[in-house]
Short mmCIF file of C-alpha atoms in Angstrom, two decimals:
data_model
loop_
_atom_site.label_atom_id
_atom_site.label_comp_id
_atom_site.label_asym_id
_atom_site.label_seq_id
_atom_site.Cartn_x
_atom_site.Cartn_y
_atom_site.Cartn_z
CA MET A 258 1.29 -24.65 0.35
CA GLN A 259 4.25 -22.54 1.29
CA PHE A 260 4.93 -18.87 0.51
CA ARG A 261 7.86 -16.59 1.15
CA GLY A 262 6.92 -14.08 3.81
CA LYS A 263 9.00 -11.09 2.73
CA LEU A 264 7.55 -8.45 0.42
CA THR A 265 9.03 -6.74 -2.61
CA ASP A 266 8.45 -3.06 -3.39
CA GLU A 267 5.76 -4.04 -5.92
CA ASP A 268 4.05 -6.26 -3.33
CA LEU A 269 4.06 -3.40 -0.82
CA ASN A 270 2.54 -0.99 -3.36
CA ASP A 271 -0.22 -3.51 -4.09
CA LEU A 272 -0.75 -4.03 -0.35
CA ARG A 273 -1.17 -0.27 0.13
CA ARG A 274 -3.91 -0.23 -2.52
CA VAL A 275 -5.79 -2.93 -0.61
CA VAL A 276 -5.54 -1.46 2.89
CA ARG A 277 -5.63 2.27 2.07
CA SER A 278 -9.02 3.79 2.85
CA LYS A 279 -11.13 5.37 0.12
CA MET A 280 -10.75 8.73 1.86
CA TYR A 281 -6.92 8.63 1.81
CA TRP A 282 -6.40 11.12 -1.03
CA PRO A 283 -9.09 13.62 0.08
CA LYS A 284 -7.65 13.55 3.62
CA LEU A 285 -4.15 14.08 2.22
CA PHE A 286 -5.27 17.14 0.27
CA VAL A 287 -7.19 18.56 3.23
CA ALA A 288 -4.20 18.02 5.53
CA ASN A 289 -2.01 19.99 3.11
CA TRP A 290 -4.50 22.71 2.20
CA TYR A 291 -2.06 25.53 2.94
CA GLY A 292 0.43 24.25 0.35
CA LEU A 293 -2.31 23.80 -2.24
CA MET A 294 -3.65 27.29 -1.54
CA LEU A 295 -0.18 28.79 -1.92
CA LEU A 296 0.26 26.91 -5.20
CA CYS A 297 -3.11 28.18 -6.45
CA VAL A 298 -2.30 31.79 -5.53
CA VAL A 299 1.08 31.70 -7.29
CA LEU A 300 -0.47 29.95 -10.30
CA TRP A 301 -3.25 32.54 -10.46
CA ALA A 302 -0.74 35.40 -10.20
CA THR A 303 1.42 33.89 -12.94
CA ILE A 304 -1.50 33.33 -15.32
CA ALA A 305 -2.91 36.79 -14.62
CA GLY A 306 0.51 38.29 -15.34
CA LEU A 307 0.90 36.33 -18.57
CA LEU A 308 -2.54 37.43 -19.75
CA GLY A 309 -1.73 41.06 -18.97
CA ALA A 310 -4.37 41.48 -16.24
CA THR A 311 -1.67 42.36 -13.71
CA HIS A 312 1.92 43.51 -13.90
CA PRO A 313 3.77 41.33 -11.40
CA ASN A 314 7.41 41.52 -10.44
CA TRP A 315 8.56 38.60 -12.62
CA SER A 316 11.75 37.99 -10.69
CA ALA A 317 9.73 37.62 -7.45
CA VAL A 318 7.26 35.29 -9.20
CA GLY A 319 10.21 33.24 -10.48
CA VAL A 320 11.68 33.01 -6.98
CA LEU A 321 8.29 31.88 -5.65
CA TRP A 322 8.12 29.14 -8.29
CA VAL A 323 11.64 27.97 -7.48
CA VAL A 324 10.84 27.91 -3.75
CA LEU A 325 7.56 26.04 -4.35
CA LEU A 326 9.21 23.47 -6.62
CA GLY A 327 12.00 23.05 -4.07
CA LEU A 328 9.48 22.46 -1.27
CA PHE A 329 7.49 19.95 -3.30
CA THR A 330 10.69 18.14 -4.33
CA TRP A 331 11.92 18.04 -0.74
CA ALA A 332 8.53 16.75 0.49
CA PHE A 333 8.41 14.08 -2.23
CA TYR A 334 11.88 12.72 -1.49
CA SER A 335 11.49 12.89 2.29
CA VAL A 336 8.28 10.83 2.00
CA LYS A 337 10.07 8.36 -0.30
CA ARG A 338 12.92 8.06 2.20
CA LYS A 339 10.48 7.56 5.09
CA MET A 340 8.56 4.91 3.13
CA ALA A 341 11.78 3.04 2.31
CA LYS A 342 12.73 3.02 6.00
CA GLU A 343 9.27 1.78 7.00
CA PHE A 344 9.46 -0.91 4.30
CA LEU A 345 12.72 -2.22 5.74
CA GLN A 346 11.23 -2.23 9.24
CA LEU A 347 8.10 -4.03 8.03
CA ASN A 348 10.07 -6.69 6.16
CA ALA A 349 12.20 -7.29 9.26
CA THR A 350 9.07 -8.16 11.25
CA LEU A 351 7.42 -10.35 8.60
CA PRO A 352 7.87 -14.13 8.74
CA ASP A 353 10.38 -15.79 6.44
CA TRP A 354 7.86 -18.45 5.37
CA ILE A 355 4.08 -18.81 5.54
CA SER A 356 2.57 -22.27 5.23
CA LEU A 357 -1.10 -22.99 4.62
CA VAL A 358 -1.89 -26.39 6.13
CA ASP A 359 -5.14 -28.25 6.80
CA ASP A 360 -5.44 -27.08 10.42
CA GLY A 361 -4.34 -23.44 9.99
CA THR A 362 -1.61 -21.03 9.00
CA LYS A 363 1.96 -21.61 10.18
CA LEU A 364 4.51 -18.79 10.26
CA ASN A 365 8.26 -19.33 10.44
CA GLY A 366 9.81 -16.04 11.34
CA PRO A 367 13.22 -14.51 11.70
CA ASN A 368 15.54 -15.91 14.37
CA GLY A 369 13.58 -19.17 14.60
CA ALA A 370 10.31 -17.62 15.79
CA THR A 371 7.16 -19.54 14.89
CA GLY A 372 3.48 -18.83 14.97
CA PHE A 373 0.25 -20.67 14.25
CA TRP A 374 -3.33 -19.53 13.69
CA PRO A 375 -6.13 -22.05 13.24
CA TRP A 376 -8.60 -21.42 10.43
CA ASN A 377 -11.39 -20.37 12.83
CA ASN A 378 -9.35 -17.21 13.59
CA PHE A 379 -9.93 -16.00 10.01
CA LYS A 380 -13.07 -14.34 8.71
CA GLY A 381 -12.22 -14.01 5.00
CA TRP A 382 -9.61 -13.06 2.44
CA ARG A 383 -8.94 -10.42 -0.20
CA GLU A 384 -6.86 -10.57 -3.34
CA ARG A 385 -4.98 -8.17 -5.61
CA LYS A 386 -2.49 -8.72 -8.42
CA ARG A 387 0.50 -9.32 -6.14
CA VAL A 388 -0.85 -10.09 -2.65
CA MET A 389 -3.58 -12.06 -0.90
CA LEU A 390 -4.68 -10.92 2.56
CA LEU A 391 -6.12 -13.42 5.01
CA ASP A 392 -8.37 -11.32 7.25
CA MET A 393 -8.41 -12.30 10.92
CA GLN A 394 -11.29 -11.85 13.37
CA THR A 395 -9.17 -9.31 15.30
CA GLY A 396 -8.84 -6.96 12.32
CA ALA A 397 -5.23 -7.97 11.58
CA PHE A 398 -4.29 -9.91 8.46
CA VAL A 399 -1.70 -12.32 7.09
CA ILE A 400 -0.05 -11.25 3.84
CA LEU A 401 0.60 -13.87 1.16
CA PRO A 402 2.91 -12.52 -1.59
CA VAL A 403 1.64 -14.21 -4.75
CA GLY A 404 3.01 -11.84 -7.38
CA GLU A 405 5.13 -14.50 -9.06
CA LEU A 406 2.13 -16.84 -9.53
CA SER A 407 -0.06 -16.76 -12.61
CA ASP A 408 -3.85 -16.83 -12.35
CA PRO A 409 -4.11 -20.59 -13.04
CA GLU A 410 -1.47 -21.21 -10.36
CA ARG A 411 -3.54 -19.20 -7.85
CA GLN A 412 -6.71 -21.18 -8.46
CA PRO A 413 -5.75 -24.02 -6.06
CA ILE A 414 -4.96 -21.41 -3.39
CA ARG A 415 -8.38 -19.82 -3.83
CA GLN A 416 -10.07 -23.22 -3.60
CA PHE A 417 -8.05 -24.09 -0.49
CA LEU A 418 -9.03 -20.80 1.18
CA ARG A 419 -12.71 -21.22 0.27
CA LEU A 420 -12.62 -24.69 1.79
CA HIS A 421 -10.93 -23.66 5.05
CA ILE A 422 -12.30 -20.17 5.73
CA PRO A 423 -16.08 -20.52 6.16
CA SER A 424 -17.10 -17.00 5.08
CA ALA A 425 -14.42 -16.66 2.40
CA SER A 426 -16.81 -16.74 -0.51
CA ALA A 427 -18.52 -13.60 0.81
CA THR A 428 -15.36 -11.54 1.28
CA ALA A 429 -13.07 -12.81 -1.46
CA ALA A 430 -12.29 -10.08 -3.93
CA SER A 431 -11.34 -10.68 -7.49
CA PRO A 432 -7.86 -9.52 -8.50
CA VAL A 433 -7.78 -5.98 -9.82
#
């Protein structure tokens, strides 16, 4: 079985859902607590002013909202730009083709580079809608982009992995 090694944007998004820790979002909010606190203070001041509890300087409140929206917009687009750059770098390092053969996994990379991992280097595999991850003993993984395959077309791949990776039945996840 042979797979293309390069990822699409959708594949990368699905990959992030698999490898992102469960504490990703709480850590993100805690790391940016100062921005959230500032947003809460300005929101509270605006609501209190609209309800008549306080008499704020509306032009200053408007400037604060414009500055906050500008900061959030800048942060959003800078993260998007950074992620696009990282995606290009990741795709440049991924193999062009991944082949699953009876004795292991063969990788044919850019500029003629090749790699091979026997099946005993793998401890299991995980699956999402667009990617399958073959988990290695070292903690690394091989990414199989399977987004263009339907569920019946993936069934032989699952059977092949169960046959060749001894503990695959324990770690295989159903597609979400």
